[in-house]
Amino acid sequence: MRKECFPLACTDQRLFDKPFSAERAKQLDSDPEQAERVEAFVGRLGRLQDTIGGKLLPLILIALGETPATMIDNLDRAERLDLIKSADDGLTMRKQRNQMVHEYAEDPIVLSSALQTGHFFCARTYGCCRKNDYLS
């Protein structure tokens, strides 16, 4: 987890030094440095989500005597076991990630909203990882 969290935290801090508004999203074509930060944030966030959903969560479920299944089933189990607050939050974040990638150039309002949601997700994920000592 450390390999994904720390670079993402650095990018998150630099990208969200102020709220990411639709106006900032509209300026990405003329601001290559900001566009690179967005690209780095989206890529690193995606890798963190893949690591959590594809590796960490199944390992935790196995350690608890559960049998890992599909991502949705794993999130539902994790919620029932009180490992996460809401399975819906995990699914929402995956949807937001897709919006960051696929609607990047099309709708600055959707992009800015998805990025802000990703920023919020990062803060919650760091807190959870620190609390459960997954960053060691």
Short mmCIF file of N, CA and C in Angstrom, two decimals:
data_model
loop_
_atom_site.label_atom_id
_atom_site.label_comp_id
_atom_site.label_asym_id
_atom_site.label_seq_id
_atom_site.Cartn_x
_atom_site.Cartn_y
_atom_site.Cartn_z
N MET A 1 0.81 -1.19 0.00
CA MET A 1 0.00 0.00 0.00
C MET A 1 0.86 1.26 0.00
N ARG A 2 1.97 1.20 0.68
CA ARG A 2 2.85 2.37 0.75
C ARG A 2 3.25 2.83 -0.64
N LYS A 3 3.51 1.86 -1.54
CA LYS A 3 3.95 2.16 -2.89
C LYS A 3 2.92 2.99 -3.66
N GLU A 4 1.62 2.77 -3.38
CA GLU A 4 0.57 3.52 -4.05
C GLU A 4 0.20 4.79 -3.29
N CYS A 5 0.19 4.72 -1.97
CA CYS A 5 -0.32 5.84 -1.17
C CYS A 5 0.56 7.08 -1.18
N PHE A 6 1.86 6.92 -1.00
CA PHE A 6 2.70 8.10 -0.86
C PHE A 6 2.81 8.94 -2.14
N PRO A 7 3.02 8.33 -3.32
CA PRO A 7 3.03 9.17 -4.52
C PRO A 7 1.67 9.83 -4.77
N LEU A 8 0.60 9.09 -4.49
CA LEU A 8 -0.74 9.67 -4.66
C LEU A 8 -0.94 10.83 -3.69
N ALA A 9 -0.48 10.67 -2.47
CA ALA A 9 -0.62 11.75 -1.48
C ALA A 9 0.10 13.01 -1.93
N CYS A 10 1.28 12.85 -2.51
CA CYS A 10 2.03 14.01 -3.00
C CYS A 10 1.29 14.71 -4.14
N THR A 11 0.81 13.92 -5.09
CA THR A 11 0.06 14.50 -6.20
C THR A 11 -1.22 15.14 -5.72
N ASP A 12 -1.91 14.47 -4.82
CA ASP A 12 -3.15 14.99 -4.24
C ASP A 12 -2.92 16.35 -3.59
N GLN A 13 -1.85 16.44 -2.83
CA GLN A 13 -1.54 17.70 -2.14
C GLN A 13 -1.26 18.83 -3.14
N ARG A 14 -0.52 18.53 -4.20
CA ARG A 14 -0.19 19.57 -5.20
C ARG A 14 -1.39 19.94 -6.06
N LEU A 15 -2.22 18.95 -6.41
CA LEU A 15 -3.37 19.23 -7.28
C LEU A 15 -4.47 19.96 -6.53
N PHE A 16 -4.65 19.63 -5.26
CA PHE A 16 -5.75 20.20 -4.49
C PHE A 16 -5.26 21.22 -3.48
N ASP A 17 -4.27 22.02 -3.89
CA ASP A 17 -3.84 23.12 -3.04
C ASP A 17 -4.97 24.13 -2.90
N LYS A 18 -5.94 24.06 -3.80
CA LYS A 18 -7.20 24.80 -3.73
C LYS A 18 -8.24 23.89 -4.40
N PRO A 19 -9.53 24.11 -4.13
CA PRO A 19 -10.55 23.23 -4.72
C PRO A 19 -10.43 23.17 -6.24
N PHE A 20 -10.67 22.00 -6.79
CA PHE A 20 -10.57 21.83 -8.23
C PHE A 20 -11.94 22.14 -8.83
N SER A 21 -12.08 23.33 -9.37
CA SER A 21 -13.35 23.82 -9.90
C SER A 21 -13.48 23.50 -11.39
N ALA A 22 -14.68 23.71 -11.91
CA ALA A 22 -14.91 23.56 -13.34
C ALA A 22 -14.05 24.56 -14.12
N GLU A 23 -13.82 25.73 -13.55
CA GLU A 23 -12.95 26.72 -14.20
C GLU A 23 -11.53 26.18 -14.36
N ARG A 24 -11.03 25.55 -13.32
CA ARG A 24 -9.68 24.95 -13.42
C ARG A 24 -9.67 23.85 -14.46
N ALA A 25 -10.74 23.07 -14.52
CA ALA A 25 -10.83 21.99 -15.51
C ALA A 25 -10.81 22.55 -16.93
N LYS A 26 -11.48 23.67 -17.13
CA LYS A 26 -11.52 24.29 -18.46
C LYS A 26 -10.13 24.77 -18.90
N GLN A 27 -9.26 25.05 -17.97
CA GLN A 27 -7.93 25.59 -18.28
C GLN A 27 -6.87 24.50 -18.52
N LEU A 28 -7.24 23.24 -18.42
CA LEU A 28 -6.26 22.16 -18.56
C LEU A 28 -5.58 22.14 -19.94
N ASP A 29 -6.32 22.51 -20.98
CA ASP A 29 -5.72 22.52 -22.32
C ASP A 29 -4.59 23.53 -22.44
N SER A 30 -4.69 24.60 -21.67
CA SER A 30 -3.66 25.65 -21.77
C SER A 30 -2.67 25.61 -20.60
N ASP A 31 -2.81 24.64 -19.72
CA ASP A 31 -1.92 24.54 -18.56
C ASP A 31 -1.37 23.11 -18.46
N PRO A 32 -0.29 22.83 -19.20
CA PRO A 32 0.23 21.46 -19.24
C PRO A 32 0.67 20.92 -17.89
N GLU A 33 1.18 21.78 -17.03
CA GLU A 33 1.61 21.32 -15.70
C GLU A 33 0.40 20.81 -14.89
N GLN A 34 -0.68 21.55 -14.94
CA GLN A 34 -1.90 21.14 -14.22
C GLN A 34 -2.48 19.87 -14.86
N ALA A 35 -2.45 19.80 -16.19
CA ALA A 35 -2.96 18.62 -16.88
C ALA A 35 -2.16 17.37 -16.50
N GLU A 36 -0.84 17.52 -16.37
CA GLU A 36 -0.01 16.39 -15.95
C GLU A 36 -0.34 15.96 -14.52
N ARG A 37 -0.63 16.91 -13.67
CA ARG A 37 -1.02 16.57 -12.30
C ARG A 37 -2.33 15.79 -12.28
N VAL A 38 -3.28 16.23 -13.11
CA VAL A 38 -4.56 15.51 -13.20
C VAL A 38 -4.32 14.09 -13.68
N GLU A 39 -3.53 13.95 -14.73
CA GLU A 39 -3.23 12.62 -15.27
C GLU A 39 -2.56 11.74 -14.20
N ALA A 40 -1.60 12.30 -13.49
CA ALA A 40 -0.90 11.54 -12.44
C ALA A 40 -1.88 11.15 -11.33
N PHE A 41 -2.73 12.08 -10.92
CA PHE A 41 -3.69 11.81 -9.86
C PHE A 41 -4.63 10.67 -10.27
N VAL A 42 -5.20 10.76 -11.46
CA VAL A 42 -6.15 9.75 -11.93
C VAL A 42 -5.47 8.39 -12.04
N GLY A 43 -4.26 8.34 -12.59
CA GLY A 43 -3.54 7.08 -12.72
C GLY A 43 -3.20 6.48 -11.37
N ARG A 44 -2.70 7.30 -10.47
CA ARG A 44 -2.31 6.80 -9.14
C ARG A 44 -3.52 6.39 -8.32
N LEU A 45 -4.60 7.15 -8.45
CA LEU A 45 -5.84 6.78 -7.76
C LEU A 45 -6.35 5.44 -8.28
N GLY A 46 -6.28 5.26 -9.58
CA GLY A 46 -6.70 3.99 -10.17
C GLY A 46 -5.88 2.82 -9.67
N ARG A 47 -4.57 3.01 -9.59
CA ARG A 47 -3.70 1.94 -9.08
C ARG A 47 -4.02 1.62 -7.62
N LEU A 48 -4.29 2.66 -6.83
CA LEU A 48 -4.64 2.44 -5.42
C LEU A 48 -5.95 1.65 -5.33
N GLN A 49 -6.93 2.05 -6.12
CA GLN A 49 -8.21 1.33 -6.10
C GLN A 49 -8.01 -0.12 -6.52
N ASP A 50 -7.20 -0.35 -7.55
CA ASP A 50 -6.94 -1.72 -8.00
C ASP A 50 -6.25 -2.54 -6.91
N THR A 51 -5.31 -1.92 -6.21
CA THR A 51 -4.61 -2.62 -5.14
C THR A 51 -5.55 -2.95 -3.99
N ILE A 52 -6.36 -1.99 -3.61
CA ILE A 52 -7.30 -2.22 -2.51
C ILE A 52 -8.31 -3.30 -2.89
N GLY A 53 -8.94 -3.11 -4.06
CA GLY A 53 -10.00 -4.03 -4.47
C GLY A 53 -9.51 -5.38 -4.93
N GLY A 54 -8.36 -5.40 -5.57
CA GLY A 54 -7.87 -6.65 -6.15
C GLY A 54 -6.92 -7.44 -5.29
N LYS A 55 -6.28 -6.79 -4.34
CA LYS A 55 -5.28 -7.47 -3.52
C LYS A 55 -5.58 -7.39 -2.02
N LEU A 56 -5.66 -6.16 -1.49
CA LEU A 56 -5.79 -5.99 -0.05
C LEU A 56 -7.11 -6.55 0.50
N LEU A 57 -8.22 -6.14 -0.10
CA LEU A 57 -9.52 -6.59 0.41
C LEU A 57 -9.66 -8.11 0.36
N PRO A 58 -9.29 -8.78 -0.75
CA PRO A 58 -9.36 -10.25 -0.74
C PRO A 58 -8.46 -10.88 0.34
N LEU A 59 -7.26 -10.32 0.55
CA LEU A 59 -6.38 -10.86 1.59
C LEU A 59 -6.99 -10.70 2.98
N ILE A 60 -7.60 -9.57 3.23
CA ILE A 60 -8.25 -9.34 4.53
C ILE A 60 -9.40 -10.33 4.71
N LEU A 61 -10.20 -10.51 3.66
CA LEU A 61 -11.33 -11.44 3.75
C LEU A 61 -10.84 -12.86 4.01
N ILE A 62 -9.78 -13.27 3.33
CA ILE A 62 -9.22 -14.61 3.56
C ILE A 62 -8.74 -14.75 5.00
N ALA A 63 -8.06 -13.72 5.51
CA ALA A 63 -7.57 -13.75 6.89
C ALA A 63 -8.71 -13.87 7.89
N LEU A 64 -9.88 -13.37 7.50
CA LEU A 64 -11.05 -13.44 8.37
C LEU A 64 -11.89 -14.70 8.13
N GLY A 65 -11.38 -15.61 7.29
CA GLY A 65 -12.09 -16.87 7.03
C GLY A 65 -13.16 -16.76 5.96
N GLU A 66 -13.17 -15.68 5.22
CA GLU A 66 -14.14 -15.48 4.15
C GLU A 66 -13.54 -15.94 2.83
N THR A 67 -14.38 -16.18 1.86
CA THR A 67 -13.93 -16.53 0.52
C THR A 67 -14.14 -15.33 -0.39
N PRO A 68 -13.07 -14.78 -0.95
CA PRO A 68 -13.22 -13.64 -1.86
C PRO A 68 -14.04 -14.02 -3.09
N ALA A 69 -14.75 -13.03 -3.61
CA ALA A 69 -15.58 -13.25 -4.80
C ALA A 69 -15.42 -12.04 -5.72
N THR A 70 -16.50 -11.59 -6.31
CA THR A 70 -16.43 -10.42 -7.18
C THR A 70 -16.21 -9.17 -6.35
N MET A 71 -15.80 -8.10 -7.01
CA MET A 71 -15.56 -6.84 -6.32
C MET A 71 -16.80 -6.40 -5.54
N ILE A 72 -17.97 -6.46 -6.16
CA ILE A 72 -19.20 -6.03 -5.49
C ILE A 72 -19.47 -6.90 -4.27
N ASP A 73 -19.31 -8.21 -4.42
CA ASP A 73 -19.53 -9.11 -3.29
C ASP A 73 -18.52 -8.86 -2.18
N ASN A 74 -17.27 -8.63 -2.55
CA ASN A 74 -16.23 -8.34 -1.55
C ASN A 74 -16.54 -7.04 -0.80
N LEU A 75 -16.99 -6.03 -1.51
CA LEU A 75 -17.35 -4.77 -0.85
C LEU A 75 -18.54 -4.98 0.09
N ASP A 76 -19.53 -5.75 -0.36
CA ASP A 76 -20.68 -6.04 0.51
C ASP A 76 -20.25 -6.78 1.78
N ARG A 77 -19.38 -7.78 1.62
CA ARG A 77 -18.88 -8.51 2.79
C ARG A 77 -18.09 -7.59 3.72
N ALA A 78 -17.24 -6.75 3.13
CA ALA A 78 -16.44 -5.84 3.94
C ALA A 78 -17.34 -4.90 4.74
N GLU A 79 -18.44 -4.46 4.14
CA GLU A 79 -19.38 -3.60 4.87
C GLU A 79 -20.05 -4.38 6.00
N ARG A 80 -20.49 -5.59 5.72
CA ARG A 80 -21.13 -6.41 6.77
C ARG A 80 -20.17 -6.70 7.92
N LEU A 81 -18.88 -6.84 7.60
CA LEU A 81 -17.87 -7.11 8.62
C LEU A 81 -17.38 -5.82 9.29
N ASP A 82 -17.96 -4.70 8.90
CA ASP A 82 -17.62 -3.38 9.44
C ASP A 82 -16.18 -2.97 9.13
N LEU A 83 -15.67 -3.44 7.98
CA LEU A 83 -14.33 -3.04 7.54
C LEU A 83 -14.39 -1.72 6.79
N ILE A 84 -15.51 -1.47 6.13
CA ILE A 84 -15.74 -0.20 5.43
C ILE A 84 -17.10 0.33 5.84
N LYS A 85 -17.28 1.61 5.67
CA LYS A 85 -18.57 2.21 6.05
C LYS A 85 -19.68 1.83 5.09
N SER A 86 -19.36 1.80 3.78
CA SER A 86 -20.41 1.59 2.81
C SER A 86 -19.84 0.97 1.53
N ALA A 87 -20.44 -0.14 1.11
CA ALA A 87 -20.07 -0.75 -0.16
C ALA A 87 -20.40 0.20 -1.31
N ASP A 88 -21.48 0.94 -1.14
CA ASP A 88 -21.88 1.90 -2.18
C ASP A 88 -20.81 2.95 -2.43
N ASP A 89 -20.09 3.35 -1.37
CA ASP A 89 -19.01 4.33 -1.54
C ASP A 89 -17.93 3.80 -2.48
N GLY A 90 -17.59 2.53 -2.32
CA GLY A 90 -16.58 1.93 -3.19
C GLY A 90 -17.03 1.88 -4.64
N LEU A 91 -18.30 1.55 -4.84
CA LEU A 91 -18.83 1.51 -6.20
C LEU A 91 -18.93 2.92 -6.79
N THR A 92 -19.31 3.88 -5.96
CA THR A 92 -19.38 5.27 -6.41
C THR A 92 -18.00 5.76 -6.83
N MET A 93 -16.98 5.41 -6.07
CA MET A 93 -15.63 5.86 -6.40
C MET A 93 -15.16 5.25 -7.71
N ARG A 94 -15.52 4.00 -7.99
CA ARG A 94 -15.16 3.40 -9.27
C ARG A 94 -15.85 4.13 -10.42
N LYS A 95 -17.10 4.50 -10.20
CA LYS A 95 -17.83 5.27 -11.22
C LYS A 95 -17.17 6.63 -11.44
N GLN A 96 -16.77 7.28 -10.36
CA GLN A 96 -16.11 8.59 -10.47
C GLN A 96 -14.78 8.45 -11.22
N ARG A 97 -14.07 7.38 -10.93
CA ARG A 97 -12.80 7.14 -11.63
C ARG A 97 -13.03 7.03 -13.13
N ASN A 98 -14.08 6.31 -13.52
CA ASN A 98 -14.39 6.19 -14.94
C ASN A 98 -14.73 7.54 -15.54
N GLN A 99 -15.42 8.37 -14.78
CA GLN A 99 -15.74 9.70 -15.28
C GLN A 99 -14.48 10.55 -15.44
N MET A 100 -13.55 10.41 -14.54
CA MET A 100 -12.29 11.15 -14.65
C MET A 100 -11.56 10.77 -15.93
N VAL A 101 -11.60 9.50 -16.27
CA VAL A 101 -10.87 9.01 -17.43
C VAL A 101 -11.62 9.29 -18.72
N HIS A 102 -12.90 8.95 -18.75
CA HIS A 102 -13.64 8.98 -20.01
C HIS A 102 -14.28 10.32 -20.34
N GLU A 103 -14.48 11.15 -19.34
CA GLU A 103 -15.13 12.43 -19.60
C GLU A 103 -14.18 13.59 -19.36
N TYR A 104 -12.90 13.25 -19.40
CA TYR A 104 -11.84 14.21 -19.13
C TYR A 104 -11.99 15.49 -19.93
N ALA A 105 -12.16 15.38 -21.25
CA ALA A 105 -12.18 16.57 -22.11
C ALA A 105 -13.59 17.04 -22.43
N GLU A 106 -14.59 16.28 -22.06
CA GLU A 106 -15.93 16.58 -22.51
C GLU A 106 -16.72 17.50 -21.60
N ASP A 107 -16.62 17.34 -20.31
CA ASP A 107 -17.46 18.12 -19.41
C ASP A 107 -16.66 18.54 -18.18
N PRO A 108 -16.26 19.81 -18.12
CA PRO A 108 -15.44 20.26 -16.99
C PRO A 108 -16.16 20.17 -15.65
N ILE A 109 -17.47 20.25 -15.64
CA ILE A 109 -18.22 20.15 -14.38
C ILE A 109 -18.15 18.72 -13.86
N VAL A 110 -18.35 17.74 -14.75
CA VAL A 110 -18.27 16.33 -14.36
C VAL A 110 -16.86 16.00 -13.90
N LEU A 111 -15.87 16.47 -14.66
CA LEU A 111 -14.46 16.20 -14.30
C LEU A 111 -14.12 16.80 -12.95
N SER A 112 -14.47 18.04 -12.72
CA SER A 112 -14.12 18.68 -11.45
C SER A 112 -14.81 17.99 -10.28
N SER A 113 -16.07 17.60 -10.47
CA SER A 113 -16.79 16.88 -9.42
C SER A 113 -16.15 15.53 -9.14
N ALA A 114 -15.79 14.81 -10.19
CA ALA A 114 -15.15 13.50 -10.02
C ALA A 114 -13.80 13.64 -9.33
N LEU A 115 -13.03 14.64 -9.70
CA LEU A 115 -11.72 14.86 -9.07
C LEU A 115 -11.88 15.21 -7.60
N GLN A 116 -12.84 16.06 -7.27
CA GLN A 116 -13.07 16.41 -5.86
C GLN A 116 -13.49 15.18 -5.06
N THR A 117 -14.32 14.32 -5.67
CA THR A 117 -14.71 13.08 -5.00
C THR A 117 -13.49 12.19 -4.79
N GLY A 118 -12.61 12.12 -5.79
CA GLY A 118 -11.38 11.35 -5.65
C GLY A 118 -10.50 11.88 -4.54
N HIS A 119 -10.44 13.19 -4.43
CA HIS A 119 -9.66 13.84 -3.36
C HIS A 119 -10.22 13.45 -1.99
N PHE A 120 -11.53 13.47 -1.86
CA PHE A 120 -12.18 13.06 -0.61
C PHE A 120 -11.90 11.59 -0.31
N PHE A 121 -11.97 10.75 -1.34
CA PHE A 121 -11.69 9.32 -1.19
C PHE A 121 -10.26 9.11 -0.69
N CYS A 122 -9.33 9.87 -1.24
CA CYS A 122 -7.92 9.74 -0.82
C CYS A 122 -7.77 10.02 0.67
N ALA A 123 -8.38 11.09 1.13
CA ALA A 123 -8.27 11.45 2.55
C ALA A 123 -8.82 10.33 3.43
N ARG A 124 -9.97 9.78 3.06
CA ARG A 124 -10.56 8.69 3.84
C ARG A 124 -9.70 7.44 3.77
N THR A 125 -9.14 7.15 2.60
CA THR A 125 -8.32 5.95 2.44
C THR A 125 -7.04 6.05 3.26
N TYR A 126 -6.39 7.22 3.24
CA TYR A 126 -5.17 7.40 4.05
C TYR A 126 -5.48 7.18 5.52
N GLY A 127 -6.59 7.74 5.97
CA GLY A 127 -6.97 7.58 7.38
C GLY A 127 -7.19 6.13 7.74
N CYS A 128 -7.88 5.40 6.89
CA CYS A 128 -8.15 3.98 7.12
C CYS A 128 -6.85 3.18 7.12
N CYS A 129 -5.98 3.47 6.16
CA CYS A 129 -4.71 2.73 6.08
C CYS A 129 -3.84 3.00 7.28
N ARG A 130 -3.80 4.24 7.74
CA ARG A 130 -3.00 4.55 8.94
C ARG A 130 -3.58 3.85 10.17
N LYS A 131 -4.91 3.93 10.30
CA LYS A 131 -5.59 3.33 11.45
C LYS A 131 -5.33 1.82 11.53
N ASN A 132 -5.34 1.15 10.38
CA ASN A 132 -5.18 -0.30 10.35
C ASN A 132 -3.73 -0.72 10.07
N ASP A 133 -2.82 0.24 10.02
CA ASP A 133 -1.40 -0.02 9.83
C ASP A 133 -1.10 -0.76 8.52
N TYR A 134 -1.81 -0.38 7.43
CA TYR A 134 -1.56 -0.98 6.13
C TYR A 134 -0.42 -0.29 5.39
N LEU A 135 0.12 0.77 5.96
CA LEU A 135 1.19 1.52 5.28
C LEU A 135 2.57 1.08 5.71
N SER A 136 2.65 0.12 6.58
CA SER A 136 3.96 -0.35 7.06
C SER A 136 4.63 -1.23 6.02
#
